[in-house]
Structure formats: C-alpha cells, structure tokens
Backbone as ProteinMPNN parsed JSONL, in Angstrom:
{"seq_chain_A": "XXXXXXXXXXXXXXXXXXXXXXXXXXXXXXXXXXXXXXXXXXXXXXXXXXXXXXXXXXXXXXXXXXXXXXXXXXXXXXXXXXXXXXXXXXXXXXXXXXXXXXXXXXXXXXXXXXXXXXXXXXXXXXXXXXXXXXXXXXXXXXXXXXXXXXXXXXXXXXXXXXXXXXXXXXXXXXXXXXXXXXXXXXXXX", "coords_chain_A": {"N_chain_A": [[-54.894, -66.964, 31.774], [-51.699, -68.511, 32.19], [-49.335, -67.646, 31.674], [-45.724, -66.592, 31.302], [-44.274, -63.511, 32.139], [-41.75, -62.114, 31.969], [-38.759, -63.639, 30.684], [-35.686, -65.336, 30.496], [-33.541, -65.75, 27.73], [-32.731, -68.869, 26.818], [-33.506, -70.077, 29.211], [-35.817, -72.807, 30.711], [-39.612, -72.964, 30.885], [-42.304, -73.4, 32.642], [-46.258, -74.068, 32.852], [-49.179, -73.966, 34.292], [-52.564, -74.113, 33.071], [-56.226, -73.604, 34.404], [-59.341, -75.486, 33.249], [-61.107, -73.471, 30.811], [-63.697, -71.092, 30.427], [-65.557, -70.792, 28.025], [-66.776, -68.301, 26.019], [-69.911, -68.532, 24.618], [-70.574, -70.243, 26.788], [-69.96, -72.464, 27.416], [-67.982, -74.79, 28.932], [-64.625, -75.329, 28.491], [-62.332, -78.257, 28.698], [-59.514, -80.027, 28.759], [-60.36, -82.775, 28.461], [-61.849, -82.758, 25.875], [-61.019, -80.872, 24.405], [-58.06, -79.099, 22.716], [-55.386, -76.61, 23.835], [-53.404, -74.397, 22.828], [-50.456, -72.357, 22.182], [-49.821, -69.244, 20.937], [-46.947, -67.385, 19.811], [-45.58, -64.629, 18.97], [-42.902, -62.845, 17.384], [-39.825, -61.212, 17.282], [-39.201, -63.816, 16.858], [-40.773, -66.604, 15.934], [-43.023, -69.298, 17.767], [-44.969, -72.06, 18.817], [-46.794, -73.189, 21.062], [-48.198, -76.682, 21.909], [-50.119, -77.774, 24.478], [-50.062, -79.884, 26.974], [-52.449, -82.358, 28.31], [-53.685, -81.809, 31.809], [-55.221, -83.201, 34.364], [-58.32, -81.347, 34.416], [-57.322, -79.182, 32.916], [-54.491, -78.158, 31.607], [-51.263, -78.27, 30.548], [-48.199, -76.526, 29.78], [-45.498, -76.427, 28.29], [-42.365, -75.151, 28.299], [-39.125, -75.473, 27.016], [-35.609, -75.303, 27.067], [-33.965, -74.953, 24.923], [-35.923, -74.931, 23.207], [-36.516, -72.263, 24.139], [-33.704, -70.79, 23.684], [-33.516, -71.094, 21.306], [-35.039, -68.846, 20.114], [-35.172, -65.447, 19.872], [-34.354, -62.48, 21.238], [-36.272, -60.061, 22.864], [-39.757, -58.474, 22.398], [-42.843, -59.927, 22.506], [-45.48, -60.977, 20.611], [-48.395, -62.72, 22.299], [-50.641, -65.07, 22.106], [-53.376, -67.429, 23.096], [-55.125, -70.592, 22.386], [-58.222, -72.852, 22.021], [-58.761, -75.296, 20.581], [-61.329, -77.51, 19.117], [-62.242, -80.035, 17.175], [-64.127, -78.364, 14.449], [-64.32, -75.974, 15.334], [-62.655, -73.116, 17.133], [-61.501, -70.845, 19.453], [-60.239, -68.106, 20.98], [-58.383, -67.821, 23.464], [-57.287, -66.163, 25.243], [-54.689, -63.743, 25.27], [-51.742, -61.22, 24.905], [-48.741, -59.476, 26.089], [-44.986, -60.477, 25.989], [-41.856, -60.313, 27.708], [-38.862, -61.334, 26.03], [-35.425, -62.051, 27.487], [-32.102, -61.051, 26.842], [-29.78, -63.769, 27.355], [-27.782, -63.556, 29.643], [-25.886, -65.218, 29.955], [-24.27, -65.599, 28.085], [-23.913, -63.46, 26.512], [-20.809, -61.486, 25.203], [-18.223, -60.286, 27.26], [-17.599, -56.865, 27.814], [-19.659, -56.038, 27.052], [-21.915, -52.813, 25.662], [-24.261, -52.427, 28.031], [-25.812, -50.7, 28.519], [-29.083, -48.663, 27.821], [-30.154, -47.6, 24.976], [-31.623, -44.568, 25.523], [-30.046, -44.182, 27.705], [-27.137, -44.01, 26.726], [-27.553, -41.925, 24.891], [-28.209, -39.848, 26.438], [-25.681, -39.876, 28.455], [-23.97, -39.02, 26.277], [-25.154, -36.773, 25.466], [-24.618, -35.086, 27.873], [-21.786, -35.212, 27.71], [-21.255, -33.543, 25.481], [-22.379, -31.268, 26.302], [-20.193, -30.491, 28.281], [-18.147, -30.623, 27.108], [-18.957, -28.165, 25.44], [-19.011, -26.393, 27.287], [-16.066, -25.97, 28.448], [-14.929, -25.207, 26.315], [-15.834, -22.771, 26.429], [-18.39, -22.529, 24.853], [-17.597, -22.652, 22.064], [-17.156, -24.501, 20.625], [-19.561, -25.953, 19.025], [-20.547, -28.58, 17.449], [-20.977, -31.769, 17.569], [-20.768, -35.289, 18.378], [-23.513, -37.414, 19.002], [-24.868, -40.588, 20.441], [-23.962, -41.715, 18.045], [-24.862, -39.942, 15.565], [-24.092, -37.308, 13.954], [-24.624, -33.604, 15.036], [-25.445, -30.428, 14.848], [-25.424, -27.461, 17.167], [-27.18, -24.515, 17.522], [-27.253, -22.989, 19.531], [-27.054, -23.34, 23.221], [-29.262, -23.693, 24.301], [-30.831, -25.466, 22.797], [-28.981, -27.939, 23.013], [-29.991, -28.298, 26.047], [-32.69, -28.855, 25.416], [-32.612, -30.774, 24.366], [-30.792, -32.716, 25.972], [-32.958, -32.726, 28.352], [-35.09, -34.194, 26.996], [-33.644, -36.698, 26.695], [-33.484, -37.12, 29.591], [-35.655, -37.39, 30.917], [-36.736, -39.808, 29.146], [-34.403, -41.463, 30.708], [-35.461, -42.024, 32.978], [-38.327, -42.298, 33.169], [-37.985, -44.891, 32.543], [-36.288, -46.05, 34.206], [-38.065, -45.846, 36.414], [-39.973, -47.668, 35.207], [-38.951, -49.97, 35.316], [-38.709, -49.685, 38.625], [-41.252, -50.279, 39.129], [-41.842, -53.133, 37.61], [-40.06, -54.352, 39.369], [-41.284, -54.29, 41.69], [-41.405, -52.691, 43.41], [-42.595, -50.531, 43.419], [-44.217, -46.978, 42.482], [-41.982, -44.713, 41.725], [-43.021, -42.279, 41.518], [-45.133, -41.953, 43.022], [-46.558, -40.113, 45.445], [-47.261, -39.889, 48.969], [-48.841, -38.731, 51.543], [-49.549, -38.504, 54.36], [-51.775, -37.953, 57.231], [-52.063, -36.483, 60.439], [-54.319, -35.851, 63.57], [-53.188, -33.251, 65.653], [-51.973, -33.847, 69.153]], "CA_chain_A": [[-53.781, -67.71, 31.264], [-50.738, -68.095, 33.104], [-47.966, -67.915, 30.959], [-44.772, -65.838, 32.238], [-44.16, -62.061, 31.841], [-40.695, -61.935, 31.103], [-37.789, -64.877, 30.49], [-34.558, -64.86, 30.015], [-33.909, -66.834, 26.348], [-32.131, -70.077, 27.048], [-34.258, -70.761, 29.774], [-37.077, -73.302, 30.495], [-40.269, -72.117, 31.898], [-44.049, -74.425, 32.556], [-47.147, -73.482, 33.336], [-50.554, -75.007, 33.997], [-53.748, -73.624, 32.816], [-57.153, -74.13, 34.144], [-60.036, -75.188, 32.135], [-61.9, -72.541, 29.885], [-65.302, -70.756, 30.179], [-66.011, -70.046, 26.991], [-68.165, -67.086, 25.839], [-71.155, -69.437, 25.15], [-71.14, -70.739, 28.537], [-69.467, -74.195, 27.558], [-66.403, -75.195, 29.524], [-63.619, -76.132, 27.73], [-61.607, -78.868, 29.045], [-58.796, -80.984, 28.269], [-61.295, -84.035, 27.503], [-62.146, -82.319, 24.438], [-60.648, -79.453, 23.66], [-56.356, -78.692, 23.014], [-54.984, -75.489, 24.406], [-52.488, -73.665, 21.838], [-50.217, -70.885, 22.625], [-49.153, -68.814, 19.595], [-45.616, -66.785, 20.643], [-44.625, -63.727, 17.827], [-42.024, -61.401, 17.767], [-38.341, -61.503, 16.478], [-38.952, -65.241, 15.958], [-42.157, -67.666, 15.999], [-43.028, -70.084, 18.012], [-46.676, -72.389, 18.901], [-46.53, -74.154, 22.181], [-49.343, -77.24, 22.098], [-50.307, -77.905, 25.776], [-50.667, -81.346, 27.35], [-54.129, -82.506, 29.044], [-53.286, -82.289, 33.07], [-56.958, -82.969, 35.19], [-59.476, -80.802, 33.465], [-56.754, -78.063, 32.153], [-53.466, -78.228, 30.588], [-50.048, -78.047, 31.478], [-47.698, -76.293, 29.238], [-43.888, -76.311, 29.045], [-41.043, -74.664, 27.241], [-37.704, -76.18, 27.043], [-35.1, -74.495, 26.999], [-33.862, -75.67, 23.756], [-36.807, -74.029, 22.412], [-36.535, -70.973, 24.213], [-32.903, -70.596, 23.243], [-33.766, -70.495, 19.626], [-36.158, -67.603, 19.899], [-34.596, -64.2, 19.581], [-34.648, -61.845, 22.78], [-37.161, -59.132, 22.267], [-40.81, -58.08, 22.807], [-43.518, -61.11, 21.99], [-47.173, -60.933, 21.26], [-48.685, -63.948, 22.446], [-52.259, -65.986, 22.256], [-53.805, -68.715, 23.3], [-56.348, -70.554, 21.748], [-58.401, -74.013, 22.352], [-60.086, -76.139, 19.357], [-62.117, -79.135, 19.274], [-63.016, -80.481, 15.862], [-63.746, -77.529, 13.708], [-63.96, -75.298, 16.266], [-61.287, -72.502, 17.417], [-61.322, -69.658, 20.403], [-58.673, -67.21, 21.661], [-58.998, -67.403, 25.161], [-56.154, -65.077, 25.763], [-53.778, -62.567, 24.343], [-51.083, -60.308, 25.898], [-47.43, -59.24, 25.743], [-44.106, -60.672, 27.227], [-40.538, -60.09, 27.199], [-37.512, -62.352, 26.247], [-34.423, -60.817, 27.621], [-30.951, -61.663, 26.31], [-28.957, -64.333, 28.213], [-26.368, -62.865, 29.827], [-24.515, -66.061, 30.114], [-24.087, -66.017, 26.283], [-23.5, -62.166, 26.182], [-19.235, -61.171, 25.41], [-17.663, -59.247, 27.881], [-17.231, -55.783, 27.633], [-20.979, -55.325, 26.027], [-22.745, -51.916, 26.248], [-25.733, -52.819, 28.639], [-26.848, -49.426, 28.547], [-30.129, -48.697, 26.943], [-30.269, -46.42, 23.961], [-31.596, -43.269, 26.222], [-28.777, -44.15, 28.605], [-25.975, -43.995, 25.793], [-28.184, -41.018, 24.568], [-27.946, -38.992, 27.797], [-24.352, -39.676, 28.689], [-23.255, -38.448, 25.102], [-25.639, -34.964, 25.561], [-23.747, -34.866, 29.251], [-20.187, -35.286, 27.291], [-21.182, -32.775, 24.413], [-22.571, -30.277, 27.467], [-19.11, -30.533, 29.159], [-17.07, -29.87, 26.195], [-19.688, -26.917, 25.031], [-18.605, -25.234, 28.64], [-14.964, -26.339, 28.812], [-14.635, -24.523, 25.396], [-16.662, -21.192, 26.201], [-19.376, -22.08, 23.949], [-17.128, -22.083, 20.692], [-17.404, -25.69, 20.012], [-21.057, -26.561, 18.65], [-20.488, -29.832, 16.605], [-21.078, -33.188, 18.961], [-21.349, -37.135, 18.489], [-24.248, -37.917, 20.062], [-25.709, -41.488, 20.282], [-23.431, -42.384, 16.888], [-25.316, -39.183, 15.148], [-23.28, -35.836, 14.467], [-25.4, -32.235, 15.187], [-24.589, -29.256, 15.248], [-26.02, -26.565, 17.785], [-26.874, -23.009, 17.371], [-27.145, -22.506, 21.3], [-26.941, -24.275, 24.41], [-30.634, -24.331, 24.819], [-31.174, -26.736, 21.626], [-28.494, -29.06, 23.645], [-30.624, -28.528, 26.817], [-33.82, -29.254, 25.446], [-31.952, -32.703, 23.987], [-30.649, -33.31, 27.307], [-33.989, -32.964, 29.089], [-35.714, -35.238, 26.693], [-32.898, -38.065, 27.082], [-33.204, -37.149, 31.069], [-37.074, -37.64, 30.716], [-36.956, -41.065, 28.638], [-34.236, -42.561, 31.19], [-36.628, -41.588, 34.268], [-39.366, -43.304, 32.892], [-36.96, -46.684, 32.341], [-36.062, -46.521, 35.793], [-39.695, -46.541, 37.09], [-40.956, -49.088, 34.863], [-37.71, -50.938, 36.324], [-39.139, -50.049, 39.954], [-42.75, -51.353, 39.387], [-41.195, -54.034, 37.928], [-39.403, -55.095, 40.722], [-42.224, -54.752, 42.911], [-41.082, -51.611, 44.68], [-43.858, -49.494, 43.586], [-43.86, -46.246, 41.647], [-41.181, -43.623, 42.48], [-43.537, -41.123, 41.091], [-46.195, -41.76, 43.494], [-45.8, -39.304, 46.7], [-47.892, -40.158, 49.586], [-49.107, -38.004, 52.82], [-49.86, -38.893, 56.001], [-52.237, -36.198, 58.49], [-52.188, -36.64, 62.131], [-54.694, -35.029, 64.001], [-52.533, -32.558, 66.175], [-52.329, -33.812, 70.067]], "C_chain_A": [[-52.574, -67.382, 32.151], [-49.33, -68.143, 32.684], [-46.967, -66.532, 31.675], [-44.624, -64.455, 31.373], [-42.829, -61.985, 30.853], [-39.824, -63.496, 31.36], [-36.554, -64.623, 30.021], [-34.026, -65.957, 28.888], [-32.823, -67.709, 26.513], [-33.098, -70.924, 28.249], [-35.399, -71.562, 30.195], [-38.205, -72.752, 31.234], [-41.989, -73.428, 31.628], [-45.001, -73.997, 33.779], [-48.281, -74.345, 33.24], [-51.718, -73.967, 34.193], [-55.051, -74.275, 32.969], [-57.984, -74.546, 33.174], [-60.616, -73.594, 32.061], [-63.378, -72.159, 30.317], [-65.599, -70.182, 29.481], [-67.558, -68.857, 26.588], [-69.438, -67.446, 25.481], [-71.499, -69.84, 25.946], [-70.945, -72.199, 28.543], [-68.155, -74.327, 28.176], [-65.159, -76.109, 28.471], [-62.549, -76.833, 28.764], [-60.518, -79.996, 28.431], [-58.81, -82.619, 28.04], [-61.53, -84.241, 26.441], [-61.581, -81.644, 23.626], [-59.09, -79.763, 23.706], [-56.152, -77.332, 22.959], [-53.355, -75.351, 23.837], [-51.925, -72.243, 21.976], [-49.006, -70.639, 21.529], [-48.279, -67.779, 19.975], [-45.002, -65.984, 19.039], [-44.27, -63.025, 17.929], [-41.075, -61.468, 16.628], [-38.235, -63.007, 16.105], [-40.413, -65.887, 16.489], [-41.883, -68.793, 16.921], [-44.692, -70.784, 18.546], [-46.086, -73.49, 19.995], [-47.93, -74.914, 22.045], [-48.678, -77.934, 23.682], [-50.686, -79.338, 25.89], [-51.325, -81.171, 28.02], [-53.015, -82.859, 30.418], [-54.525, -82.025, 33.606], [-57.71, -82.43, 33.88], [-58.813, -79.8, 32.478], [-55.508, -78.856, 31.368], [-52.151, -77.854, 31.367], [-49.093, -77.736, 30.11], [-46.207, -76.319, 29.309], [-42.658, -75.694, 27.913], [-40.088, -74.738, 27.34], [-36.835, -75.23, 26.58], [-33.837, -74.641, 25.965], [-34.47, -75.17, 23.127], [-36.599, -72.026, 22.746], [-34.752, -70.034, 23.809], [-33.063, -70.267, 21.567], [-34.864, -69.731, 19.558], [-35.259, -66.596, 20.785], [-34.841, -63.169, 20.7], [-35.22, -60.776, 21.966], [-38.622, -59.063, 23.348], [-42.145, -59.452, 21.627], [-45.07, -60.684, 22.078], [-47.574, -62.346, 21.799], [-50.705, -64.091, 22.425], [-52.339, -66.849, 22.654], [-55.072, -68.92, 23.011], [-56.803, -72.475, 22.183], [-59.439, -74.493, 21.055], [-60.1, -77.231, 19.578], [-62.852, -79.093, 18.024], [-62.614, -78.962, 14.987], [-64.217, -76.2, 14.697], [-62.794, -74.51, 17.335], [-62.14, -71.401, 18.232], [-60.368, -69.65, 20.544], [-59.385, -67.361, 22.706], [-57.984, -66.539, 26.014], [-55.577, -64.68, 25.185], [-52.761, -61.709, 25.803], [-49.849, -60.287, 25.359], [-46.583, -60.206, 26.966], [-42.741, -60.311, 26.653], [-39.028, -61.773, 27.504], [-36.571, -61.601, 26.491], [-33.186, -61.698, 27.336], [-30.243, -62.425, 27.767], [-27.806, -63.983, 28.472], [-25.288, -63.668, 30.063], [-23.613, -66.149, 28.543], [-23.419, -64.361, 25.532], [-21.423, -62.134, 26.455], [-18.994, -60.256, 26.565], [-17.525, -57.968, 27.596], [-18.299, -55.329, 26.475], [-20.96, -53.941, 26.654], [-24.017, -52.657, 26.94], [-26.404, -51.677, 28.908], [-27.879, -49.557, 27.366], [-29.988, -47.462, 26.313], [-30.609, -45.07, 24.727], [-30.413, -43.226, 27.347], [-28.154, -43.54, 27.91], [-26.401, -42.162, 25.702], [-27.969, -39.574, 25.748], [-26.214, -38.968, 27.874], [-23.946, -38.922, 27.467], [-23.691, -36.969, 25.024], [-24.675, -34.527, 26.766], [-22.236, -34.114, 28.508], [-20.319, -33.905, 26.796], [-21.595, -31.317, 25.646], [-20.913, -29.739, 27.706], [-18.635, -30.203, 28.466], [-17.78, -28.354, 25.494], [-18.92, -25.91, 26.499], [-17.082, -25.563, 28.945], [-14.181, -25.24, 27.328], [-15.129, -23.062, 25.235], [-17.908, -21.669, 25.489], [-18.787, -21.968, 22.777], [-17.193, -23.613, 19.986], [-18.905, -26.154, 19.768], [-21.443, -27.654, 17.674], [-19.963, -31.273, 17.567], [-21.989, -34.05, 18.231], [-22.236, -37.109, 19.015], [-25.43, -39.041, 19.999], [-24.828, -41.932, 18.498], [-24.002, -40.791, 15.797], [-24.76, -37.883, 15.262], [-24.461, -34.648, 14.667], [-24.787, -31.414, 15.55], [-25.249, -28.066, 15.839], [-26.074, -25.496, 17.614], [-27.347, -22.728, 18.636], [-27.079, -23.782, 22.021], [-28.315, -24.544, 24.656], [-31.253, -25.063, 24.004], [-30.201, -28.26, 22.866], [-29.488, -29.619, 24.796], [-31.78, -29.297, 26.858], [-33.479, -31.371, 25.036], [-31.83, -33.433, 25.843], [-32.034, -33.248, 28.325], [-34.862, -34.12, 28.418], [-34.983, -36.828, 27.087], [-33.308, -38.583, 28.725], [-34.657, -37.903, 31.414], [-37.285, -39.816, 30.645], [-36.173, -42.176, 29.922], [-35.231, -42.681, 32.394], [-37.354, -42.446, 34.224], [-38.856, -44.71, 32.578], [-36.93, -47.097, 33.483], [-36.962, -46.8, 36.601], [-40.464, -47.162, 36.471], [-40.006, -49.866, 35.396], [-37.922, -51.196, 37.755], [-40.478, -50.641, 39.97], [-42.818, -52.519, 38.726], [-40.817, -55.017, 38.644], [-40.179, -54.959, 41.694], [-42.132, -53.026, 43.611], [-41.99, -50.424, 44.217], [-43.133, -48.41, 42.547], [-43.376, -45.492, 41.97], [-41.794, -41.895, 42.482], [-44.264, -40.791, 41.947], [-45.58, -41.229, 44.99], [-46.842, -39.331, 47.63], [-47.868, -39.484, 50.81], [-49.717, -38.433, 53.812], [-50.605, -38.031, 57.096], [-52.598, -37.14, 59.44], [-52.756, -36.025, 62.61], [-53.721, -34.466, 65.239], [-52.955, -33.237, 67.686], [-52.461, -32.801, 71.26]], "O_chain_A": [[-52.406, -66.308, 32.728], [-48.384, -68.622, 33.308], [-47.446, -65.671, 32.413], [-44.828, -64.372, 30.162], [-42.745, -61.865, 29.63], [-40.252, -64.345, 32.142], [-36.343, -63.742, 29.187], [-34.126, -67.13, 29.248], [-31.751, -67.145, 26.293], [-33.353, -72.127, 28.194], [-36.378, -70.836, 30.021], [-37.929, -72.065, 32.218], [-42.427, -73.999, 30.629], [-44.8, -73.727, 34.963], [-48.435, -75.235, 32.404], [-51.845, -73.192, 35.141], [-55.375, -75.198, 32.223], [-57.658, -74.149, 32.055], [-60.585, -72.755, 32.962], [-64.173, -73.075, 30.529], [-65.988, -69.039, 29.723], [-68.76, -68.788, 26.846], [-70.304, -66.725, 25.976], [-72.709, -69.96, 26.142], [-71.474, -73.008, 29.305], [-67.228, -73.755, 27.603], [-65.086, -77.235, 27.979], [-61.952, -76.127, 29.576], [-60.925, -80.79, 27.583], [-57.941, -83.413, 27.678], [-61.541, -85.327, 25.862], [-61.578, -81.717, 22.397], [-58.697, -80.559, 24.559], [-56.715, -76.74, 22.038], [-52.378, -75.975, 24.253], [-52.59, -71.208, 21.923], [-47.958, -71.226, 21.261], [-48.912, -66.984, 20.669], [-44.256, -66.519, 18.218], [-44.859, -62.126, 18.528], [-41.32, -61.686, 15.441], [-37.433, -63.442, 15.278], [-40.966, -65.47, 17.507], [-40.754, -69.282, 16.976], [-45.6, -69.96, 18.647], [-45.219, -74.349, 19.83], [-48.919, -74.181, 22.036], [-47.567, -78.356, 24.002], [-51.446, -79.92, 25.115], [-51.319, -80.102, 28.63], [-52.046, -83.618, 30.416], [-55.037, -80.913, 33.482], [-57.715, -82.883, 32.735], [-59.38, -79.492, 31.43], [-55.593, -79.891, 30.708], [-52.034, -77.309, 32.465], [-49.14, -78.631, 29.266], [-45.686, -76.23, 30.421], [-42.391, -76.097, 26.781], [-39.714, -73.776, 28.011], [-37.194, -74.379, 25.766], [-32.715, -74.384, 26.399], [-33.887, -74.697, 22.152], [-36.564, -71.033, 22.018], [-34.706, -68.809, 23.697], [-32.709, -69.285, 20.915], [-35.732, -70.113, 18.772], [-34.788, -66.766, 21.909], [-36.029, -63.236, 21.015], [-34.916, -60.512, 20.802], [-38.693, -59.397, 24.531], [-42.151, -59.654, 20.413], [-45.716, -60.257, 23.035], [-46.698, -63.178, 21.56], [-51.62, -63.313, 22.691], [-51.276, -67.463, 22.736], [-55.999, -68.121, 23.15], [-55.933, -73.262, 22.557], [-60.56, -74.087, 20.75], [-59.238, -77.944, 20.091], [-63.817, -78.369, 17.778], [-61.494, -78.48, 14.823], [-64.465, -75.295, 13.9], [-62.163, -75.146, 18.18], [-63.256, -71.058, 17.843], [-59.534, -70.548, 20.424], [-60.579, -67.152, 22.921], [-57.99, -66.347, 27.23], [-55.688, -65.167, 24.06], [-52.946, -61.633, 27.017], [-49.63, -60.901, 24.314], [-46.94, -60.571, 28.086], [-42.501, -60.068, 25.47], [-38.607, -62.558, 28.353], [-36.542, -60.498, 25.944], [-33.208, -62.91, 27.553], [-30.167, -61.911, 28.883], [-26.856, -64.054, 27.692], [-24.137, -63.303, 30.301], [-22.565, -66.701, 28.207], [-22.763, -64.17, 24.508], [-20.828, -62.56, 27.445], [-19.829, -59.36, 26.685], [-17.053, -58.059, 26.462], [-18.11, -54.648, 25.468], [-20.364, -53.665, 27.695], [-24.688, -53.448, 26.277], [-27.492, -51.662, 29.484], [-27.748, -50.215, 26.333], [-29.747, -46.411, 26.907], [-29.699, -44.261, 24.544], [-29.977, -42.149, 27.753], [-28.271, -42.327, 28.085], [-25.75, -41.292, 26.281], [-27.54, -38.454, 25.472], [-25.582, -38.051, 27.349], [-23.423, -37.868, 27.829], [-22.939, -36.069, 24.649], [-23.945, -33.559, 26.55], [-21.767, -32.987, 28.668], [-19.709, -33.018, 27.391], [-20.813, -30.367, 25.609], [-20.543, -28.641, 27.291], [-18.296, -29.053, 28.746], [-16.998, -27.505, 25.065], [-18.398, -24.801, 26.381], [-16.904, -25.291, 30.132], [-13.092, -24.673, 27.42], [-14.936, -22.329, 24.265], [-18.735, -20.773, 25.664], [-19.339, -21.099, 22.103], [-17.28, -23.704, 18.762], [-19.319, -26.892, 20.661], [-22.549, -27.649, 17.133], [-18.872, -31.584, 18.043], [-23.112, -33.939, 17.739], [-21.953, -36.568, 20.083], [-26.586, -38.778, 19.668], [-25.569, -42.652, 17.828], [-23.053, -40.609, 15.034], [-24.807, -37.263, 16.325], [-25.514, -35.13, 14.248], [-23.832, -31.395, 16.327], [-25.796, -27.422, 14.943], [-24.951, -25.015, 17.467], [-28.172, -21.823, 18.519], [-27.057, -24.931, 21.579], [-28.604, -25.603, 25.214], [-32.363, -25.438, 24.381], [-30.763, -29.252, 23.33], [-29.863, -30.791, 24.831], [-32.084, -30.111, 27.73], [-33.906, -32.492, 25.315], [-32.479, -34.222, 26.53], [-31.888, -34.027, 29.267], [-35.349, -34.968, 29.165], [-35.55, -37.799, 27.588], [-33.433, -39.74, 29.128], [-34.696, -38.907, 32.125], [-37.669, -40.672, 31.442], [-36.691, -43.242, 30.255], [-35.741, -43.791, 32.542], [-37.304, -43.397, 35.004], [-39.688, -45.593, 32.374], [-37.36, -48.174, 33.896], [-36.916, -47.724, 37.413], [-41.606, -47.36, 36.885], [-40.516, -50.662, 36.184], [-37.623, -52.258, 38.301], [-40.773, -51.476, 40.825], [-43.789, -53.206, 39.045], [-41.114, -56.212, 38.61], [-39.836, -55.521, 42.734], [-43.027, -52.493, 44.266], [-41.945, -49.367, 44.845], [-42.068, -48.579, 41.954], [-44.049, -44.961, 42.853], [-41.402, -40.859, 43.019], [-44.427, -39.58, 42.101], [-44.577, -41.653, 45.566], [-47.738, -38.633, 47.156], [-46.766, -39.572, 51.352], [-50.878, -38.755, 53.556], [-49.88, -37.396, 57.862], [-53.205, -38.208, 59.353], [-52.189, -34.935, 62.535], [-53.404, -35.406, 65.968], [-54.177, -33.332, 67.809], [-53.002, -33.15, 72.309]]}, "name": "protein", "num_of_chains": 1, "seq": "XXXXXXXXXXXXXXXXXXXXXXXXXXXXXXXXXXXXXXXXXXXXXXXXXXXXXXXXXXXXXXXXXXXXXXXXXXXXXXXXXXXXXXXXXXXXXXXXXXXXXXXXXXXXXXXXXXXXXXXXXXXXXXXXXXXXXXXXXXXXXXXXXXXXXXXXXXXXXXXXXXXXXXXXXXXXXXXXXXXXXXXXXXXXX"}
C-alpha cells in the first residue's frame, strides 16, 4: 500500500495502489473489488478509492485532511466484493500540525525538550544558591530534592529521551543513524 508516512493536516495528498494478491491466490482488481482505507486516531476518517487500470487511485483533499486532528493514526486498508472483505494492509502515520494555522509565539518544543531545559534551570539555581534551594518547577510540576543526584538522575533521563527524538528526527530525514559508528581498516602500505 502506498499511502504517505507523515502529512501535514490541511494538506492534500493521492496515491495509487496496485492490484491485490490475495491470500487465496485470487487477484483483486478494480473490476471487481473496491479498495477502502480506514484512518483512526484523534479523529476518523474512511477514504473509498477510485478504479484507475487494474488498481485504484486514492486521494485526500485537503478539506478532508484539515478536519482531522494532528496526531498519530492507525490506518487499514481493505478490498470487498459482494460479501466478501480483506485487510490488505495496516500500519501507522503521522499528521503533524499546520504551522500555517499555528499563533505566533507557540512552544514548539517537545515535552522532553521543555522537560530538560527546566531540570537545566532548576540545576543552575541549585548551584547559584550553594545547594540550599531544593524546591523547582519542572515541566509545570513542583519537586522537591533531597540531593543533587535525584536532580541528576532527572536530568539524564530528560537528556536520554531528547537524544532519542533527535535520531528518530535524523533517520527521518534520511541522514542515517547518529548512533551508528562506522570503521574503516586499510591494510598498512
């Protein structure tokens, strides 16, 4: 199935899907069969596919995709003929908020962002005070420390979570995994 990974929600997006080889060993085509793609998350939606050649050609307007809620989507797809129904696919995608529609002066940090900077802050004023201040905001949530190595261990988990944001952000974008460390041997001339 070739439906899109992520989208940004106002926008339109179309796709065309071959025919089917169903798990009996019958081909499903858009002679017989209609190709149905079921879209749930923060809001519903059921895309029915038009017959293009032997497959289908799907499309989502952006009209539709505006009224569905930015978030994380399961999705399916399914093809029936008569009384007859298959899934012929499944998977995840993401809607991401339109940033033409977003106010000015949002947070666009992600919750372990916010989360981190606020352990950072509460750090800085723990050592700017000696160590006599142990009651810190952090993330909207008050706590109160009985050492610096309760803060630490906070601040390593926040440090942890954004890490892993940033390299699903680089394989993502194509650029591979920052984790992965690669060697090179030359036989000596």
């Amino acid at each position: 199935m070739n439906i899109f990974n992520t989208l940004p929600v106002g926008d339109s997006a179309s796709w065309q899907d071959a025919a089917v080889q169903l798990a009996d060993g019958r081909l499903a085509t858009s002679a017989s069969w209609s190709l149905t793609y079921y879209l749930r998350g923060p809001s519903e939606l059921d895309l029915v596919a038009a017959a293009d050649g032997t497959g289908w050609r799907v499309a989502l307007s952006a009209t539709a995709s505006g009224a569905l809620g930015a978030g994380l989507y399961r999705w399916s797809a399914a093809v029936a003929s008569g009384a007859e129904r298959f899934t012929v696919g499944a998977g995840q995608l993401t809607l991401t908020p339109d940033l033409a529609a977003v106010a000015p002066g949002v947070d666009a940090r992600t919750q372990a962002q916010v989360a981190l900077a606020a352990c950072e802050a509460a750090m800085a004023t723990f050592n700017q005070t000696g160590g006599k201040v142990r009651k810190y905001d952090i993330a909207g949530r008050s706590m109160e420390f009985q050492s610096i190595t309760e803060l630490m261990q906070l601040h390593a988990f926040w440090k942890g979570k954004v890490l892993a944001e940033q390299a699903t952000a680089q394989i993502g974008a194509g650029l591979g995994n920052p984790r992965n460390l690669y060697a090179r041997f030359v036989r000596p001339s």
